[in-house]
Amino acid sequence: MVRSSKNMPAEQRREVTVRTVIELAGEQNPSEITTAAIARRMGLTQGAIFRHFPNKDAILLAVMEWVAQRLMSRIERAIQVESSPLAAIEAMFMTHVDFITRHPGIPRILFGELQRSEETSPKQMVQKLIHSYGERLEGLLERGKVCGEIDENIDNRAAATLFIGTIQGLVMQALLVGDINRIRRDAPEVFAIYQRGIRRRS
Amino acid sequence: MVRSSKNMPAEQRREVTVRTVIELAGEQNPSEITTAAIARRMGLTQGAIFRHFPNKDAILLAVMEWVAQRLMSRIERAIQVESSPLAAIEAMFMTHVDFITRHPGIPRILFGELQRSEETSPKQMVQKLIHSYGERLEGLLERGKVCGEIDENIDNRAAATLFIGTIQGLVMQALLVGDINRIRRDAPEVFAIYQRGIRRRS
DNA sequence: AAAGATAGTAAGTAATTACTATCTTATCCG
DNA sequence: CGGATAAGATAGTAATTACTTACTATCTTT
């Protein structure tokens, strides 16, 4: 456990802080994650946090950057393996589901940031992330239409919205019953319906 | 404007308080709605709130009860008009979309309450609401299978999860671009894909 | 019009929030 | 080995939170 050691180099401490926030978000309401709670979990005093981050939003921004980079690179890797666009979309879905099952706090932080009315830096990062996520998805959908896997009448943006909603619905279901593993169990059947919705009929 | 008058009867003041909270949730982060902000919007002092509610959670509980009653009765009314289960599901969707477009703060409060880790009374109310919502939907899906409108291989719970996610996806999209009316505009195309996903193929 | 009930006010409470100034200790390098 | 530097501790700050208490204005009823 690196987690509990003191006197870390600054960069490592920032990394641990990010992971700690994600960990806490899996256990409690993200909007109730205080700097005191983060410090406590790391075994530090609250003031120590501000050695490494100028303010709280900078912590959340770092979290969002961590998420954006990890999620997108994983998805990119998963997509590249697949040959057909439809298979790539499924891989994108399953990778995403796997990612949030491992880090259940992440979708909660994302949505929590989106709820904020001020245009904060972490919120802008979330917007950027989801935007590029949607673009990537719409590209796959377009390619799917070209090669005849996806129905040409499907509206790309609507399909992308529904894709994200599909995952959001799973997250909500998990929150409802308080069981994160339900996401992974229900994911295939939910995706099957989505796939039926966009697929070209033979 | 009843809103700004003083010395209201208690019941009316509670009703106005509920509407005020919903109004505020459409403008700002629900978790940042303080009792002071509610009072200010009503033109009262903060202490006056606690004449009518024992604590803050009681306010939120009243909000959830208001939502549950209004949403479910509207949906029930919309369903009864339709003859076929599939048409009823579409009516349920459109009624829900219409409802949250009129009260954009509501899905935000709902999700905000679900995020809380403690089993508070408003959170339990949300769980109850979504549960009965899902049961209603699954009933329609089952009837749709019987009369041959909906594919028999569809998993009811997965279809219900996706239905809720569909709306959640629209809400998220609206939060992203900061435009509530986008929900109503995008709703038909998103539902079209969902319908393709559950419908029996002729 | 008096009396009792109800709704709202003013001014507090302790607890918690993000953030800061100052002091201390551990680590690394010549 | 010894001094510089970076990481953390300590003990604060003002602002904000939900909630309370003691008082007052207003409405209703007889």
Coordinates of C-alpha atoms (C1' of nucleotides) in Angstrom, one line a residue:
Chain A
M1 CA 0.0 0.0 0.0
V2 CA 1.6 3.2 -1.2
R3 CA -1.6 4.8 0.0
S4 CA -0.6 5.2 3.6
S5 CA 3.0 6.3 3.3
K6 CA 4.0 9.8 4.1
N7 CA 6.3 12.3 2.5
M8 CA 5.6 11.3 -1.1
P9 CA 7.0 13.2 -4.0
A10 CA 4.5 15.8 -5.2
E11 CA 3.5 14.1 -8.4
Q12 CA 2.8 10.8 -6.7
R13 CA 0.8 12.6 -4.0
R14 CA -1.4 14.2 -6.6
E15 CA -2.0 10.8 -8.3
V16 CA -2.9 9.2 -4.9
T17 CA -5.2 12.2 -4.2
V18 CA -7.1 11.6 -7.5
R19 CA -7.5 7.9 -6.8
T20 CA -8.7 8.7 -3.3
V21 CA -11.4 11.0 -4.6
I22 CA -12.6 8.4 -7.0
E23 CA -12.6 5.8 -4.2
L24 CA -14.6 8.1 -1.9
A25 CA -17.1 8.9 -4.7
G26 CA -17.9 5.2 -4.8
E27 CA -18.9 5.2 -1.2
Q28 CA -20.6 8.6 -0.6
N29 CA -22.4 11.5 -2.3
P30 CA -19.7 13.2 -4.5
S31 CA -20.9 16.6 -3.5
E32 CA -20.2 15.7 0.1
I33 CA -16.5 14.8 -0.5
T34 CA -14.7 17.5 1.5
T35 CA -11.0 18.2 1.5
A36 CA -11.0 17.0 5.1
A37 CA -12.4 13.6 4.0
I38 CA -9.8 13.3 1.2
A39 CA -7.0 14.1 3.6
R40 CA -8.3 11.7 6.3
R41 CA -8.5 8.8 3.8
M42 CA -4.9 9.5 2.8
G43 CA -3.7 9.8 6.4
L44 CA -2.8 13.4 6.1
T45 CA -4.1 16.6 7.6
Q46 CA -6.4 18.8 5.6
G47 CA -3.9 21.6 5.1
A48 CA -1.5 19.2 3.4
I49 CA -3.8 18.9 0.4
F50 CA -3.2 22.5 -0.5
R51 CA 0.5 21.9 -0.8
H52 CA -0.3 20.1 -4.0
F53 CA -3.5 21.7 -5.4
P54 CA -4.3 25.5 -5.4
N55 CA -8.0 24.8 -4.6
K56 CA -10.6 22.1 -4.6
D57 CA -11.7 22.6 -8.2
A58 CA -8.1 21.8 -9.2
I59 CA -8.4 18.4 -7.5
L60 CA -11.7 17.7 -9.4
L61 CA -10.1 18.9 -12.6
A62 CA -7.2 16.5 -12.1
V63 CA -9.8 13.7 -11.5
M64 CA -11.6 14.5 -14.7
E65 CA -8.3 14.5 -16.6
W66 CA -7.4 11.2 -15.2
V67 CA -10.7 9.8 -16.2
A68 CA -10.7 11.2 -19.7
Q69 CA -7.3 9.9 -20.4
R70 CA -7.8 6.4 -19.0
L71 CA -11.3 5.8 -20.3
M72 CA -10.6 7.1 -23.9
S73 CA -7.4 5.2 -24.2
R74 CA -9.0 2.0 -23.0
I75 CA -11.8 2.4 -25.4
E76 CA -9.5 3.2 -28.3
R77 CA -7.5 0.1 -27.6
A78 CA -10.7 -2.1 -27.4
I79 CA -12.1 -0.6 -30.7
Q80 CA -8.9 -1.2 -32.7
V81 CA -9.1 -5.0 -32.1
E82 CA -12.5 -5.3 -33.7
S83 CA -13.0 -5.5 -37.4
S84 CA -16.5 -4.3 -38.0
P85 CA -18.1 -1.1 -36.7
L86 CA -20.9 -2.8 -34.9
A87 CA -18.5 -5.0 -33.1
A88 CA -16.5 -1.9 -32.2
I89 CA -19.5 -0.3 -30.8
E90 CA -20.2 -3.3 -28.6
A91 CA -16.6 -3.3 -27.5
M92 CA -16.9 0.4 -26.7
F93 CA -19.9 -0.4 -24.6
M94 CA -18.4 -3.3 -22.7
T95 CA -15.2 -1.5 -22.1
H96 CA -17.1 1.5 -20.6
V97 CA -19.2 -0.8 -18.5
D98 CA -16.1 -2.6 -17.2
F99 CA -14.4 0.7 -16.5
I100 CA -17.2 2.1 -14.4
T101 CA -17.7 -1.2 -12.6
R102 CA -14.1 -1.0 -11.5
H103 CA -14.5 2.7 -10.6
P104 CA -18.2 3.1 -9.6
G105 CA -17.5 6.6 -8.3
I106 CA -16.7 8.0 -11.7
P107 CA -20.1 8.2 -13.3
R108 CA -21.3 9.8 -10.0
I109 CA -18.7 12.5 -10.1
L110 CA -19.3 13.1 -13.8
F111 CA -23.0 13.6 -13.3
G112 CA -22.4 15.7 -10.1
E113 CA -20.1 18.0 -12.0
L114 CA -22.6 18.4 -14.8
Q115 CA -25.2 19.4 -12.3
R116 CA -23.3 22.5 -11.3
S117 CA -24.5 25.7 -12.7
E118 CA -21.2 27.6 -12.8
E119 CA -18.9 26.9 -15.7
T120 CA -16.1 25.5 -13.6
S121 CA -13.0 23.9 -15.0
P122 CA -13.9 20.4 -14.0
K123 CA -17.3 20.8 -15.6
Q124 CA -15.8 22.0 -18.8
M125 CA -13.5 19.0 -18.8
V126 CA -16.6 16.7 -18.5
Q127 CA -18.3 18.5 -21.3
K128 CA -15.2 18.0 -23.5
L129 CA -14.9 14.4 -22.5
I130 CA -18.5 13.5 -23.4
H131 CA -18.3 15.5 -26.5
S132 CA -15.3 13.7 -27.9
Y133 CA -16.9 10.4 -26.7
G134 CA -20.0 11.2 -28.8
E135 CA -17.9 12.2 -31.8
R136 CA -16.0 8.9 -31.6
L137 CA -19.3 7.0 -31.4
E138 CA -20.9 8.9 -34.3
G139 CA -17.9 8.1 -36.4
L140 CA -18.4 4.4 -35.8
L141 CA -22.1 4.7 -36.5
E142 CA -21.4 6.4 -39.8
R143 CA -19.0 3.7 -40.8
G144 CA -21.5 1.1 -39.8
K145 CA -24.0 2.6 -42.2
V146 CA -21.5 2.6 -45.1
C147 CA -20.8 -1.1 -44.7
G148 CA -24.5 -2.0 -44.2
E149 CA -24.4 -3.0 -40.6
I150 CA -26.4 -0.1 -39.3
D151 CA -29.7 1.2 -40.6
E152 CA -29.3 4.3 -42.7
N153 CA -32.4 6.0 -41.3
I154 CA -30.9 6.1 -37.8
D155 CA -30.1 9.6 -36.5
N156 CA -26.5 9.5 -35.4
R157 CA -26.9 12.0 -32.6
A158 CA -30.0 10.3 -31.3
A159 CA -28.1 7.0 -31.4
A160 CA -25.2 8.5 -29.5
T161 CA -27.5 10.1 -26.9
L162 CA -29.2 6.7 -26.4
F163 CA -25.9 4.9 -26.1
I164 CA -24.9 7.2 -23.2
G165 CA -28.3 6.9 -21.7
T166 CA -28.0 3.2 -21.9
I167 CA -25.0 3.3 -19.6
Q168 CA -26.7 6.0 -17.5
G169 CA -29.7 3.7 -17.0
L170 CA -27.5 0.9 -15.8
V171 CA -25.8 3.3 -13.3
M172 CA -29.1 4.5 -12.0
Q173 CA -30.3 0.9 -11.6
A174 CA -27.2 0.2 -9.6
L175 CA -27.7 3.2 -7.4
L176 CA -31.3 2.1 -6.8
V177 CA -30.5 -1.3 -5.5
G178 CA -27.1 -0.3 -4.1
D179 CA -25.3 -3.0 -6.0
I180 CA -22.6 -2.1 -8.5
N181 CA -22.2 -5.6 -9.8
R182 CA -25.7 -5.5 -11.2
I183 CA -24.4 -3.2 -14.0
R184 CA -22.1 -5.9 -15.4
R185 CA -24.8 -8.6 -15.1
D186 CA -27.5 -6.5 -16.8
A187 CA -25.3 -4.9 -19.4
P188 CA -25.4 -7.6 -22.2
E189 CA -29.2 -7.7 -22.3
V190 CA -29.6 -4.0 -22.3
F191 CA -27.0 -3.7 -25.1
A192 CA -28.8 -6.4 -27.0
I193 CA -31.9 -4.2 -27.2
Y194 CA -29.9 -1.2 -28.2
Q195 CA -28.2 -3.1 -30.9
R196 CA -31.6 -4.3 -32.3
G197 CA -32.5 -0.6 -32.4
I198 CA -29.7 0.5 -34.6
R199 CA -29.0 -2.6 -36.7
R200 CA -30.0 -2.9 -40.3
R201 CA -32.6 -5.5 -40.8
S202 CA -31.7 -8.3 -43.1
Chain B
M1 CA -48.7 35.7 -7.9
V2 CA -49.6 33.8 -4.8
R3 CA -45.8 33.3 -4.5
S4 CA -45.0 36.6 -2.9
S5 CA -47.9 37.0 -0.4
K6 CA -47.2 36.6 3.3
N7 CA -49.2 34.9 6.0
M8 CA -50.3 32.0 4.0
P9 CA -52.2 29.0 5.5
A10 CA -49.7 26.3 6.4
E11 CA -50.8 23.9 3.7
Q12 CA -50.5 26.4 1.0
R13 CA -47.1 27.5 2.2
R14 CA -45.9 23.9 2.1
E15 CA -47.2 23.6 -1.5
V16 CA -45.4 26.9 -2.5
T17 CA -42.2 25.7 -0.8
V18 CA -42.3 22.5 -2.8
R19 CA -42.8 24.4 -6.1
T20 CA -40.0 26.8 -5.1
V21 CA -37.5 23.9 -4.6
I22 CA -38.4 22.5 -8.0
E23 CA -38.0 25.9 -9.5
L24 CA -34.6 26.4 -7.9
A25 CA -33.4 22.9 -8.9
G26 CA -33.9 24.0 -12.5
E27 CA -31.5 26.8 -12.1
Q28 CA -28.8 25.5 -9.8
N29 CA -27.1 22.4 -8.5
P30 CA -29.8 20.7 -6.3
S31 CA -27.2 19.9 -3.6
E32 CA -26.6 23.6 -3.2
I33 CA -30.2 24.5 -2.6
T34 CA -30.1 25.9 1.0
T35 CA -33.0 26.6 3.2
A36 CA -31.9 30.2 3.0
A37 CA -32.2 30.2 -0.8
I38 CA -35.7 28.7 -0.6
A39 CA -36.8 31.3 1.9
R40 CA -35.3 34.1 -0.1
R41 CA -37.1 33.0 -3.3
M42 CA -40.4 33.0 -1.3
G43 CA -39.7 36.3 0.2
L44 CA -39.4 35.0 3.7
T45 CA -36.8 34.7 6.4
Q46 CA -34.9 31.5 6.7
G47 CA -36.4 30.6 10.1
A48 CA -40.0 30.8 8.7
I49 CA -39.3 27.5 6.7
F50 CA -39.0 25.6 9.9
R51 CA -42.5 26.6 11.0
H52 CA -43.8 24.3 8.3
F53 CA -41.2 21.6 8.0
P54 CA -39.3 19.9 10.9
N55 CA -36.1 19.7 8.9
K56 CA -34.7 20.0 5.5
D57 CA -35.2 16.3 4.5
A58 CA -38.9 16.8 5.2
I59 CA -39.0 19.4 2.5
L60 CA -37.3 17.1 0.0
L61 CA -39.6 14.3 1.0
A62 CA -42.6 16.6 0.3
V63 CA -41.0 17.4 -3.1
M64 CA -40.6 13.7 -3.9
E65 CA -44.2 13.0 -2.9
W66 CA -45.4 15.9 -5.1
V67 CA -43.4 14.5 -8.0
A68 CA -44.5 10.9 -7.5
Q69 CA -48.2 11.8 -7.4
R70 CA -48.2 14.2 -10.3
L71 CA -46.0 12.2 -12.6
M72 CA -47.7 8.8 -12.1
S73 CA -51.2 10.3 -12.4
R74 CA -50.3 12.0 -15.6
I75 CA -48.8 8.9 -17.0
E76 CA -51.8 6.8 -16.0
R77 CA -54.1 9.2 -17.7
A78 CA -52.0 9.2 -20.9
I79 CA -51.8 5.4 -21.0
Q80 CA -55.5 4.9 -20.6
V81 CA -56.3 6.7 -23.8
E82 CA -54.2 4.4 -25.9
S83 CA -55.5 1.1 -27.2
S84 CA -52.3 -0.9 -27.8
P85 CA -49.5 -1.6 -25.3
L86 CA -46.8 -0.2 -27.7
A87 CA -48.8 3.0 -28.2
A88 CA -49.1 3.2 -24.4
I89 CA -45.4 2.9 -23.9
E90 CA -44.8 5.7 -26.4
A91 CA -47.4 7.8 -24.6
M92 CA -45.7 7.0 -21.3
F93 CA -42.4 8.2 -22.8
M94 CA -43.8 11.4 -24.3
T95 CA -45.7 12.2 -21.1
H96 CA -42.6 11.8 -19.0
V97 CA -40.5 13.9 -21.5
D98 CA -43.2 16.6 -21.4
F99 CA -43.3 16.5 -17.6
I100 CA -39.5 17.0 -17.1
T101 CA -39.4 19.7 -19.8
R102 CA -41.9 21.6 -17.8
H103 CA -40.0 20.9 -14.6
P104 CA -36.4 20.5 -15.5
G105 CA -35.3 20.6 -11.9
I106 CA -37.1 17.3 -11.1
P107 CA -34.7 14.7 -12.8
R108 CA -31.8 16.6 -11.2
I109 CA -33.3 16.4 -7.7
L110 CA -34.1 12.7 -8.3
F111 CA -30.6 11.8 -9.3
G112 CA -29.2 14.0 -6.6
E113 CA -31.1 12.1 -3.9
L114 CA -30.1 8.8 -5.3
Q115 CA -26.5 9.8 -5.0
R116 CA -26.8 10.1 -1.2
S117 CA -25.3 7.2 0.7
E118 CA -27.6 7.5 3.8
E119 CA -31.0 5.9 3.5
T120 CA -32.9 9.2 3.9
S121 CA -36.7 9.4 3.6
P122 CA -36.6 11.4 0.4
K123 CA -34.2 8.8 -1.1
Q124 CA -36.5 6.0 -0.1
M125 CA -39.3 7.9 -1.8
V126 CA -37.3 8.1 -5.0
Q127 CA -36.6 4.4 -4.9
K128 CA -40.3 3.6 -4.4
L129 CA -41.2 5.9 -7.3
I130 CA -38.8 4.4 -9.7
H131 CA -39.7 0.9 -8.6
S132 CA -43.4 1.4 -9.2
Y133 CA -42.6 3.2 -12.5
G134 CA -40.6 0.2 -13.6
E135 CA -43.4 -2.2 -12.6
R136 CA -45.9 -0.3 -14.6
L137 CA -43.6 -0.4 -17.6
E138 CA -42.9 -4.1 -17.3
G139 CA -46.6 -4.7 -17.2
L140 CA -47.1 -2.9 -20.5
L141 CA -44.2 -4.8 -22.0
E142 CA -45.7 -8.1 -21.0
R143 CA -49.0 -7.2 -22.5
G144 CA -47.2 -6.1 -25.6
K145 CA -45.6 -9.6 -25.9
V146 CA -49.0 -11.3 -25.5
C147 CA -50.6 -9.3 -28.3
G148 CA -47.6 -9.8 -30.6
E149 CA -46.3 -6.2 -30.7
I150 CA -43.2 -6.7 -28.7
D151 CA -40.5 -9.4 -29.3
E152 CA -40.9 -12.3 -26.9
N153 CA -37.1 -12.6 -26.4
I154 CA -36.8 -9.1 -24.9
D155 CA -35.9 -9.1 -21.2
N156 CA -38.5 -7.0 -19.4
R157 CA -36.2 -5.6 -16.8
A158 CA -33.5 -4.8 -19.3
A159 CA -36.1 -3.0 -21.4
A160 CA -37.3 -1.1 -18.4
T161 CA -33.8 -0.1 -17.5
L162 CA -33.1 1.1 -21.0
F163 CA -36.4 3.0 -21.0
I164 CA -35.3 5.0 -18.0
G165 CA -31.8 5.3 -19.4
T166 CA -33.3 6.7 -22.6
I167 CA -34.8 9.6 -20.6
Q168 CA -31.7 10.0 -18.5
G169 CA -29.6 10.3 -21.7
L170 CA -31.8 13.1 -22.9
V171 CA -31.4 14.8 -19.6
M172 CA -27.7 14.5 -19.7
Q173 CA -27.6 15.9 -23.2
A174 CA -29.6 18.8 -22.0
L175 CA -27.3 19.4 -19.1
L176 CA -24.3 19.3 -21.5
V177 CA -25.5 22.0 -23.8
G178 CA -27.5 23.8 -21.1
D179 CA -30.7 23.8 -23.2
I180 CA -33.7 22.1 -21.8
N181 CA -35.8 22.3 -24.9
R182 CA -33.3 20.0 -26.7
I183 CA -35.0 17.2 -24.8
R184 CA -38.3 17.7 -26.5
R185 CA -36.7 18.1 -29.9
D186 CA -34.5 15.0 -29.7
A187 CA -37.0 12.8 -27.9
P188 CA -38.9 11.4 -30.9
E189 CA -35.8 10.2 -32.7
V190 CA -34.4 8.6 -29.6
F191 CA -37.6 6.8 -28.8
A192 CA -37.8 5.6 -32.4
I193 CA -34.5 3.7 -31.9
Y194 CA -35.8 2.3 -28.6
Q195 CA -39.0 1.2 -30.2
R196 CA -37.1 -0.6 -33.0
G197 CA -35.2 -2.4 -30.2
I198 CA -38.2 -3.9 -28.5
R199 CA -40.7 -4.3 -31.3
R200 CA -41.5 -7.6 -32.9
R201 CA -40.3 -7.9 -36.4
S202 CA -42.9 -8.5 -39.0
Chain C
dA1 C1' -63.9 43.8 19.8
dA2 C1' -61.4 40.5 22.7
dA3 C1' -58.9 36.3 22.7
dG4 C1' -56.6 32.6 20.9
dA5 C1' -54.2 30.6 17.2
dT6 C1' -51.2 30.9 13.4
dA7 C1' -47.4 32.7 10.3
dG8 C1' -43.4 35.2 10.2
dT9 C1' -39.2 38.0 12.2
dA10 C1' -34.7 38.8 14.3
dA11 C1' -31.0 37.2 16.2
dG12 C1' -28.9 33.9 17.7
dT13 C1' -26.5 28.7 18.0
dA14 C1' -22.7 25.0 17.1
dA15 C1' -20.8 22.7 13.4
dT16 C1' -18.6 22.5 9.1
dT17 C1' -16.7 24.5 4.9
dA18 C1' -12.5 25.8 1.8
dC19 C1' -8.4 27.9 2.5
dT20 C1' -4.0 30.2 4.9
dA21 C1' 0.1 31.4 7.8
dT22 C1' 3.6 29.6 10.4
dC23 C1' 6.2 26.1 12.3
dT24 C1' 8.5 21.2 12.0
dT25 C1' 10.4 17.2 10.0
dA26 C1' 12.1 14.1 6.5
dT27 C1' 14.8 13.5 2.3
dC28 C1' 18.4 14.3 -0.9
dC29 C1' 22.7 16.1 -2.7
dG30 C1' 27.4 17.9 -2.6
Chain D
dC1 C1' 27.9 15.1 7.4
dG2 C1' 25.3 19.3 7.0
dG3 C1' 22.5 22.4 4.9
dA4 C1' 18.8 23.3 1.5
dT5 C1' 14.4 22.1 0.0
dA6 C1' 10.2 19.9 -0.2
dA7 C1' 6.2 17.6 2.4
dG8 C1' 3.5 17.7 6.2
dA9 C1' 1.6 19.4 10.9
dT10 C1' -0.7 22.8 13.6
dA11 C1' -3.7 26.1 14.4
dG12 C1' -5.8 29.4 12.8
dT13 C1' -9.5 32.3 9.4
dA14 C1' -14.2 34.1 7.6
dA15 C1' -18.1 32.4 5.6
dT16 C1' -21.9 29.3 5.4
dT17 C1' -24.8 25.6 7.0
dA18 C1' -29.2 23.7 9.3
dC19 C1' -31.7 24.6 13.1
dT20 C1' -33.6 27.3 17.5
dT21 C1' -35.4 30.6 20.6
dA22 C1' -38.0 34.6 21.9
dC23 C1' -40.8 37.8 20.2
dT24 C1' -44.5 40.1 17.0
dA25 C1' -47.8 40.8 13.5
dT26 C1' -51.9 39.0 11.4
dC27 C1' -55.9 36.3 10.8
dT28 C1' -60.1 33.9 12.6
dT29 C1' -63.7 33.0 15.7
dT30 C1' -67.0 33.9 19.0

